[in-house]
CSV table of C-alpha atoms in Angstrom, one decimal:
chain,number,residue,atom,x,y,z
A,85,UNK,CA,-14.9,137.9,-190.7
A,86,UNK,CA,-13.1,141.1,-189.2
A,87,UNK,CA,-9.5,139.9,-188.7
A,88,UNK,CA,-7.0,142.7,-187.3
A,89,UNK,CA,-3.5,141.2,-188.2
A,90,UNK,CA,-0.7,142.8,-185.3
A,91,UNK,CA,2.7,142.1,-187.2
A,92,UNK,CA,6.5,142.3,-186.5
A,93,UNK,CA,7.9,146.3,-187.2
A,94,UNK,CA,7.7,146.3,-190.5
A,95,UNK,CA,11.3,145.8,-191.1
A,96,UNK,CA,12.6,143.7,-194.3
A,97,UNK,CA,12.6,140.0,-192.9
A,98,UNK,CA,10.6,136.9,-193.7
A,99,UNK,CA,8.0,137.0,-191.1
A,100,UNK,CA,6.8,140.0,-192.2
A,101,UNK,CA,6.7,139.0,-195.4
A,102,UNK,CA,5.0,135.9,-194.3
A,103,UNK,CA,2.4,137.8,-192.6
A,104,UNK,CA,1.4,140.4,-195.1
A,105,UNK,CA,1.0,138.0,-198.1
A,106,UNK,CA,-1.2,135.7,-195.8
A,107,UNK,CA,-2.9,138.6,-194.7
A,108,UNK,CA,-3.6,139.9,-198.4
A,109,UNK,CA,-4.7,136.3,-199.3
A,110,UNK,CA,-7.4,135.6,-196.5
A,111,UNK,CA,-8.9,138.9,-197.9
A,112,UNK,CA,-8.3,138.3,-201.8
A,113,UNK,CA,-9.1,133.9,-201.4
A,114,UNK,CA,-11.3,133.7,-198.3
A,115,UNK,CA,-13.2,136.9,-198.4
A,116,UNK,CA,-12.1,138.7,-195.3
A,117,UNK,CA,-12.2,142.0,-194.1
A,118,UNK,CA,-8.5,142.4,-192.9
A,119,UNK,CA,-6.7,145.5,-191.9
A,120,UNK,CA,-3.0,145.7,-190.6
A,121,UNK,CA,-1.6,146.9,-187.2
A,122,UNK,CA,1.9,147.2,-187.1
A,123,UNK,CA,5.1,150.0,-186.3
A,124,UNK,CA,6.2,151.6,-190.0
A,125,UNK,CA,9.2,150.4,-191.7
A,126,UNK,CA,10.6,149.5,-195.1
A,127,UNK,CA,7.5,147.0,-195.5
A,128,UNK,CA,5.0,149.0,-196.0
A,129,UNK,CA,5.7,149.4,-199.5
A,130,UNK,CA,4.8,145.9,-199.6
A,131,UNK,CA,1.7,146.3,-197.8
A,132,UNK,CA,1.1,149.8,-200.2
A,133,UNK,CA,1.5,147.0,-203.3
A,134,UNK,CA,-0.8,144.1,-201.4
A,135,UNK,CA,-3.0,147.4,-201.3
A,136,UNK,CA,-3.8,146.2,-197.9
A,137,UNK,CA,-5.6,148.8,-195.2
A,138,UNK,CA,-2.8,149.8,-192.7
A,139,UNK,CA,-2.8,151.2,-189.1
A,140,UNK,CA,0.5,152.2,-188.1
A,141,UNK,CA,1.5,151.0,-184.8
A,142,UNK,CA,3.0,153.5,-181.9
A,143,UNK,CA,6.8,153.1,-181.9
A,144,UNK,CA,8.1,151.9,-178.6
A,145,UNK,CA,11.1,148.8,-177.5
A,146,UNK,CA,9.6,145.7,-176.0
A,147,UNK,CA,6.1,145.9,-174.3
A,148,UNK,CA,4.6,149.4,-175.3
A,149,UNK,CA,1.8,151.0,-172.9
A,150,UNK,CA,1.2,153.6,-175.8
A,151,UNK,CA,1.3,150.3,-178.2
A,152,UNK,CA,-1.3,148.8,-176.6
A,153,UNK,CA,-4.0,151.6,-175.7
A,154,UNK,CA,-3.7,152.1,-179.3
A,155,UNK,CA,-4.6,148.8,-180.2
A,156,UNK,CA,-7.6,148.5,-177.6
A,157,UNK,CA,-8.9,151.7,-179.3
A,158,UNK,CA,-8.7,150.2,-182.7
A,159,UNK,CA,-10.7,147.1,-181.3
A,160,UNK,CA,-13.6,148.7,-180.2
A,161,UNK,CA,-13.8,151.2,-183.1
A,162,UNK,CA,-13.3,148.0,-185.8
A,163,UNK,CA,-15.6,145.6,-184.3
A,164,UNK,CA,-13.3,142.4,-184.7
A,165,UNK,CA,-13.9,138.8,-184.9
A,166,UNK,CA,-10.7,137.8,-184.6
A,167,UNK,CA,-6.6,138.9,-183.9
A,168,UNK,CA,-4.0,137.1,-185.4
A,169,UNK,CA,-0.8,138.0,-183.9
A,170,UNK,CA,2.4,137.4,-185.2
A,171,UNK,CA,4.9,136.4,-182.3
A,172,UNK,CA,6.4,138.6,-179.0
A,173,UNK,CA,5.9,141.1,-177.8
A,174,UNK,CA,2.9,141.1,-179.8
A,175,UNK,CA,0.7,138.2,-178.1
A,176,UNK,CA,1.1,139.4,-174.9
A,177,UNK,CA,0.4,143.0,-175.9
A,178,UNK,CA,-3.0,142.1,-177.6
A,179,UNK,CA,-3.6,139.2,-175.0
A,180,UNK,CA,-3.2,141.9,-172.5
A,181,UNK,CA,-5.1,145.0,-174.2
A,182,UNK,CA,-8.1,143.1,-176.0
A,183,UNK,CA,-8.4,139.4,-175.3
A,184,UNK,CA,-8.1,139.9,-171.7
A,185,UNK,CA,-10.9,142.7,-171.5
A,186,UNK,CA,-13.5,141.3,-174.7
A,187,UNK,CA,-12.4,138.3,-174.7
A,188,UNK,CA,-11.7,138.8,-178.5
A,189,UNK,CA,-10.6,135.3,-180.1
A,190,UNK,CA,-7.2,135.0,-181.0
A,191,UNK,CA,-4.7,133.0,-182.7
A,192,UNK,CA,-0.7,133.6,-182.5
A,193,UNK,CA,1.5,132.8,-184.9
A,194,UNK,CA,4.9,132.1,-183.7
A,195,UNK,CA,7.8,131.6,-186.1
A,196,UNK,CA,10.3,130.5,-183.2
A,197,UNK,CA,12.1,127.6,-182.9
A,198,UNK,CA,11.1,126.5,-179.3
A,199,UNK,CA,7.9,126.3,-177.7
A,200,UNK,CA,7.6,129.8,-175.5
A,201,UNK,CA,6.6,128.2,-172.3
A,202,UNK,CA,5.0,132.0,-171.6
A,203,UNK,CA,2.3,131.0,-174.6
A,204,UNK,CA,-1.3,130.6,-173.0
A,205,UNK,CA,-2.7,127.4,-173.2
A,206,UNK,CA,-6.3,128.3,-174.2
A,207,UNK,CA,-5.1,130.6,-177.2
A,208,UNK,CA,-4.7,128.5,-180.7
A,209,UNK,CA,-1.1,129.0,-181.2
A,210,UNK,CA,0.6,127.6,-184.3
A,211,UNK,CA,4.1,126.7,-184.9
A,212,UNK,CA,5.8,126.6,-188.7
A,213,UNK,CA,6.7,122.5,-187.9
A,214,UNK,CA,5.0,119.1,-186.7
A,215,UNK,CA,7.9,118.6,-184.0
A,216,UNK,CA,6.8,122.0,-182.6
A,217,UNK,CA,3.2,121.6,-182.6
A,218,UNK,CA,3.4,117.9,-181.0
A,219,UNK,CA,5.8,119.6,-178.2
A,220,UNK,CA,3.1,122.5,-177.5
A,221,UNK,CA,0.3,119.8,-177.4
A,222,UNK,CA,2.1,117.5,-175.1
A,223,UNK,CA,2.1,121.1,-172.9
A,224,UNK,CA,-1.3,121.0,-172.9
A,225,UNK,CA,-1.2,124.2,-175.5
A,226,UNK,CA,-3.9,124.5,-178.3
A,227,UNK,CA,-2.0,124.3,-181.1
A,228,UNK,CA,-2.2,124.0,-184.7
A,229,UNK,CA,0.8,123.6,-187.6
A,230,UNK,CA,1.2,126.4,-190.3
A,231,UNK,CA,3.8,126.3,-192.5
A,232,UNK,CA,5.8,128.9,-194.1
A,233,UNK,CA,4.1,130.3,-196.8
A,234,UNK,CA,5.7,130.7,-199.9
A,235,UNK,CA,3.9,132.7,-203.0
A,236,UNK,CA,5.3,130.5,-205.4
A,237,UNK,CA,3.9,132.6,-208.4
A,238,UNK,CA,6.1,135.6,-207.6
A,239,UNK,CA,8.8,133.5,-206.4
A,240,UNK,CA,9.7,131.2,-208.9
A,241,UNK,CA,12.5,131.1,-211.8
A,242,UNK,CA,13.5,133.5,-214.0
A,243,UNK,CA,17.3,132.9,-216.2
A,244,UNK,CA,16.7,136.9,-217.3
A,245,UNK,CA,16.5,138.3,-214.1
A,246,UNK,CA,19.3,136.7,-213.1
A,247,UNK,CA,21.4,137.2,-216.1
A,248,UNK,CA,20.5,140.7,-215.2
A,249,UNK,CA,22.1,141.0,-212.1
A,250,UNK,CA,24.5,138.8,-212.7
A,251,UNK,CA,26.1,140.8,-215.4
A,252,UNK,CA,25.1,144.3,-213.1
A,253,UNK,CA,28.0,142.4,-210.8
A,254,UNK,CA,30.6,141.3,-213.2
A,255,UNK,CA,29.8,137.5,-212.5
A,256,UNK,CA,31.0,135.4,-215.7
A,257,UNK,CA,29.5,132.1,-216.6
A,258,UNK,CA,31.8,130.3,-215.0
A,259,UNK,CA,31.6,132.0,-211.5
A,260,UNK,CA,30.1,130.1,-208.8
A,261,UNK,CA,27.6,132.3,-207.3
A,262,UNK,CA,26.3,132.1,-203.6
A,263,UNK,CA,23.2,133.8,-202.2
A,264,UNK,CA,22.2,134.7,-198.3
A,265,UNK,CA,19.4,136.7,-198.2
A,266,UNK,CA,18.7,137.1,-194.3
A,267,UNK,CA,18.7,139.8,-191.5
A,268,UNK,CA,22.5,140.6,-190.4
A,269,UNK,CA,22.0,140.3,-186.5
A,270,UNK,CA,24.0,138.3,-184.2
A,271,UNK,CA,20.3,136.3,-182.7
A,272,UNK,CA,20.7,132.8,-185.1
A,273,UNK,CA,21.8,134.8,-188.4
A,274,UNK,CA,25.4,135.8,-187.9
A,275,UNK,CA,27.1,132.4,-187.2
A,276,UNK,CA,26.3,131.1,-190.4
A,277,UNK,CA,26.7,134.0,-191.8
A,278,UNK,CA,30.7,134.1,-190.6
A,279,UNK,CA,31.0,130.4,-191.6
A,280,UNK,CA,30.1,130.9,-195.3
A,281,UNK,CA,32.4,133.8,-195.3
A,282,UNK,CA,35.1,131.4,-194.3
A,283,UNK,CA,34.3,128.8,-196.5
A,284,UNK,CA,34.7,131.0,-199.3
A,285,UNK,CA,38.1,132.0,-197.8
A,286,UNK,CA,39.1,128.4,-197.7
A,287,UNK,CA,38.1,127.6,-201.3
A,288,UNK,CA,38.0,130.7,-203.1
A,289,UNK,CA,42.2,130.2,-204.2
A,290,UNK,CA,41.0,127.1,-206.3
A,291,UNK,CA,37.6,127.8,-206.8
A,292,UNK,CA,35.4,130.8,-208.5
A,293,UNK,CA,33.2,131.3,-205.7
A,294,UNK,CA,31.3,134.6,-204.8
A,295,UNK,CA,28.8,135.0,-201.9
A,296,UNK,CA,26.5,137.6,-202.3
A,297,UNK,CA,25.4,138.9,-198.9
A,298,UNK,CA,21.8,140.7,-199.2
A,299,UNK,CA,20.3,142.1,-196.1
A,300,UNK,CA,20.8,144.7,-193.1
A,301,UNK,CA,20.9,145.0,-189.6
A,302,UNK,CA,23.3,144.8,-186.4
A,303,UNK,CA,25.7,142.8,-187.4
A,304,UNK,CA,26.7,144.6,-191.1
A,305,UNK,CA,29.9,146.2,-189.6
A,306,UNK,CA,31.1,142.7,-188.4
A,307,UNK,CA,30.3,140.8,-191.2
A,308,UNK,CA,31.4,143.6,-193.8
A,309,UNK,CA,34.9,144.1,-192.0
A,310,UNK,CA,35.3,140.1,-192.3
A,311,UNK,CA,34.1,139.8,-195.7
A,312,UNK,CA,37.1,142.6,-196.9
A,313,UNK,CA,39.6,140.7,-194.7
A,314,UNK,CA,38.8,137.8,-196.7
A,315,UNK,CA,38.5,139.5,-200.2
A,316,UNK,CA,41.9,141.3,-199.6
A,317,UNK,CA,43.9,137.5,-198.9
A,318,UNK,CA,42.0,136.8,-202.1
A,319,UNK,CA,43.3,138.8,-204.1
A,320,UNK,CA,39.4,139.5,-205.4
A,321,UNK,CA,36.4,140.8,-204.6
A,322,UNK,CA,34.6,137.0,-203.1
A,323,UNK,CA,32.3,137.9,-200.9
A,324,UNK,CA,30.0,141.0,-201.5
A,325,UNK,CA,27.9,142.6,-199.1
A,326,UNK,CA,25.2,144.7,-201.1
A,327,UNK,CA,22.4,145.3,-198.2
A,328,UNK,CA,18.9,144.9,-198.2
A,329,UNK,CA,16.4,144.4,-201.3
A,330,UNK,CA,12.3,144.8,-200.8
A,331,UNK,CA,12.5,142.6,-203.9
A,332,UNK,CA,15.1,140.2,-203.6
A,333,UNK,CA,14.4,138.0,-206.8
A,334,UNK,CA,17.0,139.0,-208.8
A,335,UNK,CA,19.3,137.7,-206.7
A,336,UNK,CA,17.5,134.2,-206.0
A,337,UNK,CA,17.8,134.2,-209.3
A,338,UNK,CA,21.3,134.9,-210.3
A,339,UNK,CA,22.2,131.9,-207.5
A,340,UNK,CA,24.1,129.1,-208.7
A,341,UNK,CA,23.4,127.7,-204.4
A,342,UNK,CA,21.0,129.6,-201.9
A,343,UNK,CA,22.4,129.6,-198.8
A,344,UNK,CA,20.1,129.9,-196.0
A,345,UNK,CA,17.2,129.0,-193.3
A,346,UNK,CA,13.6,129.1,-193.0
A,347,UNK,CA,11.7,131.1,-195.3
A,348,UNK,CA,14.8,132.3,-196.9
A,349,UNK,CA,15.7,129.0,-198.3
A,350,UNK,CA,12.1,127.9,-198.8
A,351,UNK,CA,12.6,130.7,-201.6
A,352,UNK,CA,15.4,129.7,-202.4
A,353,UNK,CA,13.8,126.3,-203.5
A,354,UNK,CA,10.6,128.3,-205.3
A,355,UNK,CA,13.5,129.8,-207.8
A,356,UNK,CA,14.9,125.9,-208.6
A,357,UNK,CA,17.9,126.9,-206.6
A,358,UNK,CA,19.8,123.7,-204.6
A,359,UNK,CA,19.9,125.1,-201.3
A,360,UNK,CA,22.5,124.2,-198.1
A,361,UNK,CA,20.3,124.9,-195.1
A,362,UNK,CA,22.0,126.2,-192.0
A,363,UNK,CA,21.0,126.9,-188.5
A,364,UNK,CA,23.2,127.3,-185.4
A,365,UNK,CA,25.6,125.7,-183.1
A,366,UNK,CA,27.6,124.7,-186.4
A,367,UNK,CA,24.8,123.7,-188.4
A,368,UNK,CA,24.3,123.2,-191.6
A,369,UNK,CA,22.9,120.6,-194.2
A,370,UNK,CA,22.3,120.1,-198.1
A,371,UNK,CA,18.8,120.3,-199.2
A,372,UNK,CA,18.2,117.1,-200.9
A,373,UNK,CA,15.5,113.9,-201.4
A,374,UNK,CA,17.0,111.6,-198.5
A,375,UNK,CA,17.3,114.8,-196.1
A,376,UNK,CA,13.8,116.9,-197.5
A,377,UNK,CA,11.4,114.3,-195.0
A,378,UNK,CA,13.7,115.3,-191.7
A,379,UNK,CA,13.7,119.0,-192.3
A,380,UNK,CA,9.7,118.9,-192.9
A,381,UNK,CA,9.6,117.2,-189.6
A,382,UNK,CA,12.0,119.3,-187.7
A,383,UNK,CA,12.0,123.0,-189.6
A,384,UNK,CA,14.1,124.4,-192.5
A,385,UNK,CA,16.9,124.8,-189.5
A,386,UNK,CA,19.1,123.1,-187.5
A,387,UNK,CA,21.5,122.9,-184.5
A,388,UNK,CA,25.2,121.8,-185.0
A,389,UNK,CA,27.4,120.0,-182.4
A,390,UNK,CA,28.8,123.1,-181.6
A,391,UNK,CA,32.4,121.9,-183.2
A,392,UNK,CA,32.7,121.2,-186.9
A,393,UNK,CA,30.0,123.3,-188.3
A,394,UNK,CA,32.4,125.4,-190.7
A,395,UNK,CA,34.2,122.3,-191.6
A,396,UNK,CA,31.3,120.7,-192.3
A,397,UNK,CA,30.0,123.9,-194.4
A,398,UNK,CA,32.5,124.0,-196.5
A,399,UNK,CA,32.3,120.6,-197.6
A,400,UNK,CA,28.8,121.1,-198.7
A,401,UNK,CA,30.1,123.9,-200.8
A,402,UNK,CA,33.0,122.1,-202.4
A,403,UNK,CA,31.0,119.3,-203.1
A,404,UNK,CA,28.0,121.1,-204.7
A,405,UNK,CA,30.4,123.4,-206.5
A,406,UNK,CA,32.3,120.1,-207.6
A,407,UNK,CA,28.8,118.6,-209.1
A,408,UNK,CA,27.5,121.0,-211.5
A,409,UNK,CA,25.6,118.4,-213.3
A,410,UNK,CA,23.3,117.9,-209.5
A,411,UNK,CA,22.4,121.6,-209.3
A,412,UNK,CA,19.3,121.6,-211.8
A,413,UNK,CA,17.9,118.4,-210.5
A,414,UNK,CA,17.9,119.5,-207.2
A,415,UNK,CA,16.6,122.5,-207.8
A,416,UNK,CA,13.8,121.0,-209.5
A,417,UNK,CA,13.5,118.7,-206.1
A,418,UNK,CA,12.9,121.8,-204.4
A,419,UNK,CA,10.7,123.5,-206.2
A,420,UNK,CA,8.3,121.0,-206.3
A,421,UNK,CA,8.6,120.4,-202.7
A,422,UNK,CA,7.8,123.9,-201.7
A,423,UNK,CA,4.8,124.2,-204.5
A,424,UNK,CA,3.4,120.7,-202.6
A,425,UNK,CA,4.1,121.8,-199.1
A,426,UNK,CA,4.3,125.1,-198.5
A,427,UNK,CA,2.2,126.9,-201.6
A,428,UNK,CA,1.1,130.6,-200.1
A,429,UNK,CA,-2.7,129.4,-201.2
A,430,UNK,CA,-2.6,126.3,-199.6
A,431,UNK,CA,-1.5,127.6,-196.2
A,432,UNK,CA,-3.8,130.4,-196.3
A,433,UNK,CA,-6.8,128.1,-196.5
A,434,UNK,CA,-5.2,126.2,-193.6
A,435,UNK,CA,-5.4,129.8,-191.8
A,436,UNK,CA,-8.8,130.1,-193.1
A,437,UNK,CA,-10.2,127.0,-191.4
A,438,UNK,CA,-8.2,127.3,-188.3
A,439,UNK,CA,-9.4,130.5,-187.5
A,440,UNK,CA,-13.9,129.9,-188.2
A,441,UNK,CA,-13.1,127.2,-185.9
A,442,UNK,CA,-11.6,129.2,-183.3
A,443,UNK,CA,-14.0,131.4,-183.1
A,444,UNK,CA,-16.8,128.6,-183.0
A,445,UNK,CA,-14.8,127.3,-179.9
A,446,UNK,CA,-14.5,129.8,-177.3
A,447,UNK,CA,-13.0,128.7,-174.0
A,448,UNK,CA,-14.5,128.0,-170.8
A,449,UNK,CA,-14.3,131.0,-168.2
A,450,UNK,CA,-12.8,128.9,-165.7
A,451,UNK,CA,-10.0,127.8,-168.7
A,452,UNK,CA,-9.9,131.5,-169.6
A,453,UNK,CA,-9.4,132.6,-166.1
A,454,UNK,CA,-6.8,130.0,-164.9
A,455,UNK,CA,-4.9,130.3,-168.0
A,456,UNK,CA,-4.7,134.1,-168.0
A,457,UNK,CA,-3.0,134.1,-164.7
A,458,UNK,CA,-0.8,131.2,-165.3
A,459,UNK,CA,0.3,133.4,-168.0
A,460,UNK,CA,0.4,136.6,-166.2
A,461,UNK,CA,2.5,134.7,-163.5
A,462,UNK,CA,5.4,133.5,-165.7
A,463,UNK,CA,5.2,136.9,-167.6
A,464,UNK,CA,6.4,138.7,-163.9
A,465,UNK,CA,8.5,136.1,-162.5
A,466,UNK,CA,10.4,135.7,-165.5
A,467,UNK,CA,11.2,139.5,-165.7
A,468,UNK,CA,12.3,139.6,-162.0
A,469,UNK,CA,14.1,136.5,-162.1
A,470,UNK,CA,17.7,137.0,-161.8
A,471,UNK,CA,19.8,137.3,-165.2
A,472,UNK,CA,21.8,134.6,-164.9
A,473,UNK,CA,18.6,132.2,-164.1
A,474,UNK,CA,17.3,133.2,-166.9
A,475,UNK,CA,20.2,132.4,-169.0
A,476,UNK,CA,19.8,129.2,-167.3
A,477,UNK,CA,16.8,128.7,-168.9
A,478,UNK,CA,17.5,129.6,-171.8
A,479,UNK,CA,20.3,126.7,-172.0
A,480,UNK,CA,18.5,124.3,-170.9
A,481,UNK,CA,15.4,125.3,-173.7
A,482,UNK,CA,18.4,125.5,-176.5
A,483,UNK,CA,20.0,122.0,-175.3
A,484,UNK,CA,16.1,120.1,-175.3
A,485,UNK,CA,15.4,121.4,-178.8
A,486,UNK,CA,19.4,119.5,-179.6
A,487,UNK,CA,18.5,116.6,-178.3
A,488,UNK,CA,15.2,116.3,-180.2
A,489,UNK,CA,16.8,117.7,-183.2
A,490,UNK,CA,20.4,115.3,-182.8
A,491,UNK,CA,17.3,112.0,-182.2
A,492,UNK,CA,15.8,112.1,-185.8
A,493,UNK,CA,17.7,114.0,-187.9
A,494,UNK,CA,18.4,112.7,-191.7
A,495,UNK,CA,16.9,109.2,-190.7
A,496,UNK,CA,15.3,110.0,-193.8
A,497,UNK,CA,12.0,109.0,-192.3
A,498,UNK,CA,8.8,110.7,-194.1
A,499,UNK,CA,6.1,112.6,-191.4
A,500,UNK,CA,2.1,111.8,-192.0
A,501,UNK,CA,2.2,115.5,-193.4
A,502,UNK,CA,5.2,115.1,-195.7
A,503,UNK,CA,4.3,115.2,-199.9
A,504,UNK,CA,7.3,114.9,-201.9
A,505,UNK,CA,7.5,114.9,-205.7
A,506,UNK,CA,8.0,111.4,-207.2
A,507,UNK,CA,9.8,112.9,-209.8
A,508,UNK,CA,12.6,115.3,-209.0
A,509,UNK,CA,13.6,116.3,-212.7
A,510,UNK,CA,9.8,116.6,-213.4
A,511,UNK,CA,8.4,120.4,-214.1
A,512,UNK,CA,6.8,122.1,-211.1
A,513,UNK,CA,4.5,124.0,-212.6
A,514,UNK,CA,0.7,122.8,-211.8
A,515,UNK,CA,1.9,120.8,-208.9
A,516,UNK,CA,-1.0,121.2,-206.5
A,517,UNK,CA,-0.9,121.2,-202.4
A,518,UNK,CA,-1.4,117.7,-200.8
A,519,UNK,CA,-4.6,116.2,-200.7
């Protein structure tokens, strides 16, 4: 099959990431012809390594005209079976420029955590949770889970790498080390981001904590200028902000506790690290067996009450710095939980099967039609609506997913799709994807 993968910028974040190892694997597993369409960044070293065929992307902010003659060009000239888009703008900028014209199948991945009401219905449209996928089918939406994968061959541990940087940073034995590695922008990233720094703040007079900060973006010159506030009242350097990594192992691997969501902390758990997951609206969470069956469910995230998240943050700290004994067994929880669940082989063949079977069934016209200008439609209206309607929205989007989120969280109930290891302190290694 001819698959044309249009991806994110090619910026250092997770859903790339995501998308170029699933892309090299449907070629390398599945037997694909695959080539990649997406604006140049930092990532296309990883793409140069994958050895992956690339097509730069024009540049342009939001929905690109020049984007998206471009990428009708490169469908008629490659012949395609099949897009697989990676979230907005990108849908609606291949929906508009291919699907709409050839009626080229496609499938969209979206990595969100809400169900983009602007998603057409007819498209196959996967979501990274079974909460999101049963809200786009109640919709009326085609849609289809697919987990974050996680290449737990490259990402898994490794004590000399992280002695390595752990001595490259002056950390002793006894230091406490904590690892973010995420995108510093103020969208879902920076709260948390602020609330670990002021944990550390809290316990770092009677505890040997340091938070390593790895990543770039927006918010750096916030989150840097906090971080030395914090490290000066210290009386120590605490919280260090080192910037991005293309190959962020080392420090996975020098972790005492991963901090983080999504795919972050999914790798976090492929390196044997316990992991605190966080979200927003003061969320946050430890990683372990009696919690592992509600964030399957619900997404390697959360949302907080909006009131005692760094409170609650820090106590997760203290007590996980306080238990040193717990650290290797939940780490070895973790592992074997990603390796089960989310296995970068596993989810590929997932892709594999979802995507002969989309292009097997096609639409009706009459779906196609109708559902290309109910989508057209909300597309306008929702740019000329008023801002503050929109923010309305928005709310009321944020405060649904709370409610569905506040209704089953930590019941410790196990989904249909949930595999966890028996064993916690058991070795990983060979653990194979559900049956």
């Amino acid at each position: 099959m001819k698959i044309l993968v249009f991806a994110h910028k090619l910026e250092v974040g997770g859903t790339q990431v995501n998308a170029i190892e699933l892309a090299a694997q449907m070629r390398d597993a599945h037997g694909h012809d695959v080539v990649l369409f997406a604006v140049p960044g930092p990532m296309v070293a990883l793409v140069e390594d994958k050895g992956l065929r690339y097509i730069p992307a024009p540049t342009g902010a939001g929905y690109s005209p020049r984007r998206m003659r471009a990428l009708y060009r490169l469908a008629q000239a490659e012949h395609l079976d099949l897009i697989h888009v990676w979230d907005a703008p990108q849908y609606l900028e291949a929906m508009f420029a291919v699907h709409l014209w050839t009626r080229v199948p496609m499938v969209v991945t979206s990595m969100a955590m809400v169900v983009n009401n602007e998603f057409p219905r007819h498209i196959r449209t996967t979501f990274g949770t079974p909460d999101l996928v049963a809200q786009a089918v109640r919709s009326g939406r085609r849609a289809s889970p697919l987990l974050p994968p996680v290449d737990t061959d490259f990402n898994q541990p490794d004590p000399a790498q992280g002695q390595d940087f752990r001595e490259r940073h002056s950390f002793s034995e006894s230091d406490i080390v904590l690892v973010t590695v995420s995108r510093l922008v103020h969208w879902m990233k920076a709260e948390s981001l602020r609330d670990t720094i002021e944990a550390v703040r809290s316990l770092g007079h009677d505890l040997p904590l340091h938070f390593v900060i790895v990543g770039d973006g927006t918010a750096r010159p916030e989150i840097e200028a906090l971080s030395e506030e914090v490290n000066r009242e210290l009386g120590r350097t605490a919280v260090h902000v080192i910037g991005p990594m293309l190959d962020p192992r080392p420090a996975y691997a020098a972790a005492d506790i991963v901090i983080g969501m999504g795919g972050s902390a999914l790798r976090g758990m492929a390196f044997a690290k316990p992991v605190i997951v966080v979200g927003e609206q003061g969320f946050s969470g430890a990683f372990t067996p009696e919690t592992a069956p509600s964030f399957l469910q619900m997404g390697i995230y959360g949302l907080g009450d909006g009131q005692s998240g760094r409170a609650q943050l820090t106590r997760h700290i203290a007590e996980l710095a306080a238990a040193p004994e717990r650290l290797a067994e939940l780490g070895a929880f973790g592992r074997a939980f990603v390796t089960r669940n989310f296995s970068l082989a596993q989810v590929a063949s997932d892709l594999h099967q979802l995507m002969a079977d989309c292009v097997v069934a096609q639409p009706s016209f009459g779906q196609f039609a109708a559902d290309m200008t109910r989508t057209t439609a909300l597309f306008v209206a929702h740019r000329l609506l008023p801002y503050q309607w929109r923010a309305r929205l928005s709310w009321a989007k944020s405060r649904h997913r709370q409610q569905l989120l506040t209704s089953v969280q930590f019941r410790g109930q196990a989904s249909a799709t949930l595999d966890l290891p028996t064993n916690p302190t058991a070795p990983s290694q060979g653990a194979g994807p559900p049956a």
